[in-house]
Amino acid sequence: MFKARSLVFFAVALAVFCASCGRGKQPDVPDASSLRGLSKEELQEMREEILAANEGKELGRKETARVELIREQERRLENAWIFGEWRERHGRRLIFRDDGTVSVGARSGAYDELGVYKFISPEEPSFEAVWTVLYDAAGDPVVVVPQPDGEDLLYPFHKARSSVYECTGDLQASRETGCYYTKNQ
């Protein structure tokens, strides 16, 4: 009886030991705030280190997620002119931050099909989200802000860098909301 228990204990201990020896410690996937303040060059070095560590092999899920997050932050820094406060003429604010977060102000009204602004009660509350930069077919940046409930907000920056019309939908099919934002200098 004692020998059987000893053998079972030894087998379990050996299995745990073997399982822990085969794994290297994988760093956790960083969040956007951990990339705050890093330069574009530092981000490129981080991405290249991850790719070099795999020595040409296919990336795993964690490595792929890290590379995607780093590349997303690189796109934000490539479009650093977006950072800061943008205001709509009826008071709604957008504040784009370099860590990938955005503060979307409360909306007190909406434009009808004739372009007339009509106040609503109660107003839509403000919210925080994470913004991403995509590029349209012409190569112009489009900022995408997911809403807590509803379609994504799109801000297509064609050639203008100080004003933008707000849209909802996706890159394939979108419609203007009537909101026009200008950058506060």
PDB file of C-alpha atoms in Angstrom:
ATOM      1  CA  MET A   1       0.000   0.000   0.000  1.00  0.00           C
ATOM      2  CA  PHE A   2       2.776   2.447   0.970  1.00  0.00           C
ATOM      3  CA  LYS A   3       4.725   1.612  -2.226  1.00  0.00           C
ATOM      4  CA  ALA A   4       1.658   2.250  -4.421  1.00  0.00           C
ATOM      5  CA  ARG A   5       1.058   5.661  -2.831  1.00  0.00           C
ATOM      6  CA  SER A   6       4.735   6.541  -3.188  1.00  0.00           C
ATOM      7  CA  LEU A   7       4.713   5.576  -6.850  1.00  0.00           C
ATOM      8  CA  VAL A   8       1.554   7.627  -7.497  1.00  0.00           C
ATOM      9  CA  PHE A   9       3.041  10.641  -5.681  1.00  0.00           C
ATOM     10  CA  PHE A  10       6.317  10.250  -7.605  1.00  0.00           C
ATOM     11  CA  ALA A  11       4.467   9.999 -10.949  1.00  0.00           C
ATOM     12  CA  VAL A  12       2.370  13.115 -10.223  1.00  0.00           C
ATOM     13  CA  ALA A  13       5.424  15.090  -9.068  1.00  0.00           C
ATOM     14  CA  LEU A  14       7.381  14.016 -12.151  1.00  0.00           C
ATOM     15  CA  ALA A  15       4.501  15.034 -14.461  1.00  0.00           C
ATOM     16  CA  VAL A  16       4.243  18.491 -12.848  1.00  0.00           C
ATOM     17  CA  PHE A  17       8.018  18.951 -13.014  1.00  0.00           C
ATOM     18  CA  CYS A  18       8.200  17.943 -16.696  1.00  0.00           C
ATOM     19  CA  ALA A  19       5.295  20.203 -17.624  1.00  0.00           C
ATOM     20  CA  SER A  20       6.904  23.212 -15.936  1.00  0.00           C
ATOM     21  CA  CYS A  21      10.350  22.604 -17.465  1.00  0.00           C
ATOM     22  CA  GLY A  22       9.150  22.614 -21.061  1.00  0.00           C
ATOM     23  CA  ARG A  23       7.636  26.090 -20.910  1.00  0.00           C
ATOM     24  CA  GLY A  24       9.470  29.366 -21.008  1.00  0.00           C
ATOM     25  CA  LYS A  25       7.797  32.281 -19.295  1.00  0.00           C
ATOM     26  CA  GLN A  26       5.752  34.127 -21.882  1.00  0.00           C
ATOM     27  CA  PRO A  27       5.306  37.829 -21.172  1.00  0.00           C
ATOM     28  CA  ASP A  28       1.692  38.907 -21.007  1.00  0.00           C
ATOM     29  CA  VAL A  29       0.116  40.804 -23.847  1.00  0.00           C
ATOM     30  CA  PRO A  30       0.646  44.484 -23.062  1.00  0.00           C
ATOM     31  CA  ASP A  31      -2.287  46.834 -23.006  1.00  0.00           C
ATOM     32  CA  ALA A  32      -2.346  50.109 -24.895  1.00  0.00           C
ATOM     33  CA  SER A  33      -1.509  52.140 -21.783  1.00  0.00           C
ATOM     34  CA  SER A  34       1.788  50.252 -21.337  1.00  0.00           C
ATOM     35  CA  LEU A  35       2.874  51.553 -24.752  1.00  0.00           C
ATOM     36  CA  ARG A  36       2.168  55.165 -23.802  1.00  0.00           C
ATOM     37  CA  GLY A  37       5.142  57.464 -24.187  1.00  0.00           C
ATOM     38  CA  LEU A  38       7.173  55.090 -26.354  1.00  0.00           C
ATOM     39  CA  SER A  39       8.558  56.523 -29.565  1.00  0.00           C
ATOM     40  CA  LYS A  40       7.782  55.065 -32.955  1.00  0.00           C
ATOM     41  CA  GLU A  41      11.367  53.760 -33.173  1.00  0.00           C
ATOM     42  CA  GLU A  42      11.067  51.986 -29.796  1.00  0.00           C
ATOM     43  CA  LEU A  43       7.825  50.368 -30.948  1.00  0.00           C
ATOM     44  CA  GLN A  44       9.459  49.198 -34.180  1.00  0.00           C
ATOM     45  CA  GLU A  45      12.334  47.670 -32.168  1.00  0.00           C
ATOM     46  CA  MET A  46       9.851  45.839 -29.916  1.00  0.00           C
ATOM     47  CA  ARG A  47       8.016  44.460 -32.950  1.00  0.00           C
ATOM     48  CA  GLU A  48      11.255  43.380 -34.633  1.00  0.00           C
ATOM     49  CA  GLU A  49      12.442  41.644 -31.431  1.00  0.00           C
ATOM     50  CA  ILE A  50       9.243  39.598 -31.308  1.00  0.00           C
ATOM     51  CA  LEU A  51       9.600  38.620 -34.955  1.00  0.00           C
ATOM     52  CA  ALA A  52      13.328  37.791 -34.555  1.00  0.00           C
ATOM     53  CA  ALA A  53      12.658  35.650 -31.471  1.00  0.00           C
ATOM     54  CA  ASN A  54      10.497  33.327 -33.557  1.00  0.00           C
ATOM     55  CA  GLU A  55      13.305  32.828 -36.087  1.00  0.00           C
ATOM     56  CA  GLY A  56      10.995  32.786 -39.097  1.00  0.00           C
ATOM     57  CA  LYS A  57       8.431  30.436 -37.533  1.00  0.00           C
ATOM     58  CA  GLU A  58       4.740  31.193 -37.451  1.00  0.00           C
ATOM     59  CA  LEU A  59       3.740  33.483 -34.592  1.00  0.00           C
ATOM     60  CA  GLY A  60       1.620  32.130 -31.759  1.00  0.00           C
ATOM     61  CA  ARG A  61      -1.545  33.811 -30.496  1.00  0.00           C
ATOM     62  CA  LYS A  62       0.196  35.883 -27.821  1.00  0.00           C
ATOM     63  CA  GLU A  63       2.969  37.031 -30.156  1.00  0.00           C
ATOM     64  CA  THR A  64       0.449  37.893 -32.870  1.00  0.00           C
ATOM     65  CA  ALA A  65      -1.622  39.908 -30.373  1.00  0.00           C
ATOM     66  CA  ARG A  66       1.505  41.771 -29.188  1.00  0.00           C
ATOM     67  CA  VAL A  67       2.593  42.572 -32.755  1.00  0.00           C
ATOM     68  CA  GLU A  68      -0.927  43.772 -33.675  1.00  0.00           C
ATOM     69  CA  LEU A  69      -1.122  46.004 -30.598  1.00  0.00           C
ATOM     70  CA  ILE A  70       2.312  47.477 -31.285  1.00  0.00           C
ATOM     71  CA  ARG A  71       1.467  48.062 -34.961  1.00  0.00           C
ATOM     72  CA  GLU A  72      -1.804  49.727 -33.977  1.00  0.00           C
ATOM     73  CA  GLN A  73       0.098  52.111 -31.687  1.00  0.00           C
ATOM     74  CA  GLU A  74       2.585  52.805 -34.509  1.00  0.00           C
ATOM     75  CA  ARG A  75      -0.337  53.833 -36.758  1.00  0.00           C
ATOM     76  CA  ARG A  76      -1.569  56.206 -34.045  1.00  0.00           C
ATOM     77  CA  LEU A  77       1.874  57.809 -33.813  1.00  0.00           C
ATOM     78  CA  GLU A  78       2.074  58.092 -37.614  1.00  0.00           C
ATOM     79  CA  ASN A  79      -1.052  60.245 -37.311  1.00  0.00           C
ATOM     80  CA  ALA A  80      -0.086  62.212 -34.189  1.00  0.00           C
ATOM     81  CA  TRP A  81      -1.874  65.318 -35.488  1.00  0.00           C
ATOM     82  CA  ILE A  82      -5.118  63.607 -34.363  1.00  0.00           C
ATOM     83  CA  PHE A  83      -4.148  63.830 -30.665  1.00  0.00           C
ATOM     84  CA  GLY A  84      -5.970  66.476 -28.680  1.00  0.00           C
ATOM     85  CA  GLU A  85      -9.412  67.994 -28.437  1.00  0.00           C
ATOM     86  CA  TRP A  86     -11.909  68.285 -31.285  1.00  0.00           C
ATOM     87  CA  ARG A  87     -15.186  70.223 -30.880  1.00  0.00           C
ATOM     88  CA  GLU A  88     -18.520  70.077 -32.619  1.00  0.00           C
ATOM     89  CA  ARG A  89     -20.349  73.402 -32.986  1.00  0.00           C
ATOM     90  CA  HIS A  90     -23.062  72.301 -30.518  1.00  0.00           C
ATOM     91  CA  GLY A  91     -20.546  71.507 -27.795  1.00  0.00           C
ATOM     92  CA  ARG A  92     -19.768  67.803 -28.150  1.00  0.00           C
ATOM     93  CA  ARG A  93     -16.073  67.058 -27.613  1.00  0.00           C
ATOM     94  CA  LEU A  94     -13.720  64.334 -28.760  1.00  0.00           C
ATOM     95  CA  ILE A  95     -10.411  63.966 -26.971  1.00  0.00           C
ATOM     96  CA  PHE A  96      -7.986  61.602 -28.689  1.00  0.00           C
ATOM     97  CA  ARG A  97      -5.103  60.453 -26.457  1.00  0.00           C
ATOM     98  CA  ASP A  98      -1.787  58.896 -27.481  1.00  0.00           C
ATOM     99  CA  ASP A  99      -2.431  55.726 -25.455  1.00  0.00           C
ATOM    100  CA  GLY A 100      -5.319  54.806 -27.765  1.00  0.00           C
ATOM    101  CA  THR A 101      -8.189  56.024 -25.615  1.00  0.00           C
ATOM    102  CA  VAL A 102     -10.773  58.582 -26.624  1.00  0.00           C
ATOM    103  CA  SER A 103     -13.302  60.530 -24.609  1.00  0.00           C
ATOM    104  CA  VAL A 104     -16.513  61.074 -26.549  1.00  0.00           C
ATOM    105  CA  GLY A 105     -18.608  63.844 -25.040  1.00  0.00           C
ATOM    106  CA  ALA A 106     -22.307  63.807 -24.340  1.00  0.00           C
ATOM    107  CA  ARG A 107     -24.593  64.442 -27.315  1.00  0.00           C
ATOM    108  CA  SER A 108     -27.503  66.751 -26.637  1.00  0.00           C
ATOM    109  CA  GLY A 109     -29.126  66.537 -30.062  1.00  0.00           C
ATOM    110  CA  ALA A 110     -29.046  65.090 -33.554  1.00  0.00           C
ATOM    111  CA  TYR A 111     -29.322  66.368 -37.100  1.00  0.00           C
ATOM    112  CA  ASP A 112     -32.419  65.508 -39.090  1.00  0.00           C
ATOM    113  CA  GLU A 113     -32.486  64.691 -42.792  1.00  0.00           C
ATOM    114  CA  LEU A 114     -32.685  68.420 -43.666  1.00  0.00           C
ATOM    115  CA  GLY A 115     -29.562  69.240 -41.632  1.00  0.00           C
ATOM    116  CA  VAL A 116     -31.431  70.929 -38.769  1.00  0.00           C
ATOM    117  CA  TYR A 117     -30.046  70.228 -35.298  1.00  0.00           C
ATOM    118  CA  LYS A 118     -32.788  69.072 -32.921  1.00  0.00           C
ATOM    119  CA  PHE A 119     -32.164  68.840 -29.192  1.00  0.00           C
ATOM    120  CA  ILE A 120     -33.100  65.565 -27.484  1.00  0.00           C
ATOM    121  CA  SER A 121     -33.935  64.850 -23.879  1.00  0.00           C
ATOM    122  CA  PRO A 122     -32.263  63.204 -22.107  1.00  0.00           C
ATOM    123  CA  GLU A 123     -28.938  63.740 -23.772  1.00  0.00           C
ATOM    124  CA  GLU A 124     -26.795  60.762 -24.788  1.00  0.00           C
ATOM    125  CA  PRO A 125     -24.112  60.315 -22.120  1.00  0.00           C
ATOM    126  CA  SER A 126     -20.386  60.622 -22.735  1.00  0.00           C
ATOM    127  CA  PHE A 127     -18.245  57.499 -22.922  1.00  0.00           C
ATOM    128  CA  GLU A 128     -14.653  56.282 -23.139  1.00  0.00           C
ATOM    129  CA  ALA A 129     -13.429  53.942 -25.858  1.00  0.00           C
ATOM    130  CA  VAL A 130     -10.277  52.783 -27.646  1.00  0.00           C
ATOM    131  CA  TRP A 131      -9.745  54.283 -31.087  1.00  0.00           C
ATOM    132  CA  THR A 132      -7.968  52.704 -34.014  1.00  0.00           C
ATOM    133  CA  VAL A 133      -6.674  54.043 -37.301  1.00  0.00           C
ATOM    134  CA  LEU A 134      -7.535  52.287 -40.548  1.00  0.00           C
ATOM    135  CA  TYR A 135      -6.912  53.468 -44.078  1.00  0.00           C
ATOM    136  CA  ASP A 136      -9.494  53.850 -46.834  1.00  0.00           C
ATOM    137  CA  ALA A 137      -8.982  52.846 -50.470  1.00  0.00           C
ATOM    138  CA  ALA A 138      -7.303  56.194 -51.217  1.00  0.00           C
ATOM    139  CA  GLY A 139      -4.811  55.672 -48.370  1.00  0.00           C
ATOM    140  CA  ASP A 140      -6.324  58.367 -46.140  1.00  0.00           C
ATOM    141  CA  PRO A 141      -6.644  57.699 -42.380  1.00  0.00           C
ATOM    142  CA  VAL A 142     -10.033  56.825 -40.920  1.00  0.00           C
ATOM    143  CA  VAL A 143     -10.397  56.823 -37.135  1.00  0.00           C
ATOM    144  CA  VAL A 144     -12.810  54.183 -35.818  1.00  0.00           C
ATOM    145  CA  VAL A 145     -14.434  54.614 -32.392  1.00  0.00           C
ATOM    146  CA  PRO A 146     -16.692  51.780 -31.200  1.00  0.00           C
ATOM    147  CA  GLN A 147     -19.839  52.949 -29.436  1.00  0.00           C
ATOM    148  CA  PRO A 148     -21.057  51.045 -26.368  1.00  0.00           C
ATOM    149  CA  ASP A 149     -24.286  50.216 -28.180  1.00  0.00           C
ATOM    150  CA  GLY A 150     -24.742  50.801 -31.838  1.00  0.00           C
ATOM    151  CA  GLU A 151     -22.656  51.305 -34.938  1.00  0.00           C
ATOM    152  CA  ASP A 152     -19.057  52.469 -34.891  1.00  0.00           C
ATOM    153  CA  LEU A 153     -18.288  56.148 -35.254  1.00  0.00           C
ATOM    154  CA  LEU A 154     -16.013  56.917 -38.211  1.00  0.00           C
ATOM    155  CA  TYR A 155     -13.920  60.026 -38.755  1.00  0.00           C
ATOM    156  CA  PRO A 156     -12.565  59.954 -42.328  1.00  0.00           C
ATOM    157  CA  PHE A 157      -9.710  62.437 -42.649  1.00  0.00           C
ATOM    158  CA  HIS A 158      -9.323  62.903 -46.368  1.00  0.00           C
ATOM    159  CA  LYS A 159      -7.033  65.841 -47.041  1.00  0.00           C
ATOM    160  CA  ALA A 160      -8.115  68.020 -44.096  1.00  0.00           C
ATOM    161  CA  ARG A 161      -6.202  67.724 -40.838  1.00  0.00           C
ATOM    162  CA  SER A 162      -8.101  70.322 -38.809  1.00  0.00           C
ATOM    163  CA  SER A 163     -11.743  69.353 -39.458  1.00  0.00           C
ATOM    164  CA  VAL A 164     -13.754  66.188 -40.029  1.00  0.00           C
ATOM    165  CA  TYR A 165     -17.354  65.047 -40.583  1.00  0.00           C
ATOM    166  CA  GLU A 166     -18.580  62.254 -38.302  1.00  0.00           C
ATOM    167  CA  CYS A 167     -20.048  59.111 -39.899  1.00  0.00           C
ATOM    168  CA  THR A 168     -21.520  55.864 -38.616  1.00  0.00           C
ATOM    169  CA  GLY A 169     -21.182  52.405 -40.086  1.00  0.00           C
ATOM    170  CA  ASP A 170     -18.026  50.788 -41.444  1.00  0.00           C
ATOM    171  CA  LEU A 171     -15.490  51.386 -44.208  1.00  0.00           C
ATOM    172  CA  GLN A 172     -17.730  49.715 -46.795  1.00  0.00           C
ATOM    173  CA  ALA A 173     -20.973  51.537 -46.023  1.00  0.00           C
ATOM    174  CA  SER A 174     -21.198  54.662 -43.905  1.00  0.00           C
ATOM    175  CA  ARG A 175     -23.444  57.677 -43.583  1.00  0.00           C
ATOM    176  CA  GLU A 176     -22.765  61.141 -42.198  1.00  0.00           C
ATOM    177  CA  THR A 177     -24.349  62.102 -38.881  1.00  0.00           C
ATOM    178  CA  GLY A 178     -24.205  65.815 -39.656  1.00  0.00           C
ATOM    179  CA  CYS A 179     -21.678  66.486 -36.883  1.00  0.00           C
ATOM    180  CA  TYR A 180     -18.691  68.555 -38.002  1.00  0.00           C
ATOM    181  CA  TYR A 181     -15.652  68.677 -35.708  1.00  0.00           C
ATOM    182  CA  THR A 182     -12.797  71.166 -35.730  1.00  0.00           C
ATOM    183  CA  LYS A 183      -9.513  70.788 -33.908  1.00  0.00           C
ATOM    184  CA  ASN A 184      -8.860  73.118 -30.993  1.00  0.00           C
ATOM    185  CA  GLN A 185      -5.435  74.654 -31.331  1.00  0.00           C
TER     186      GLN A 185
END
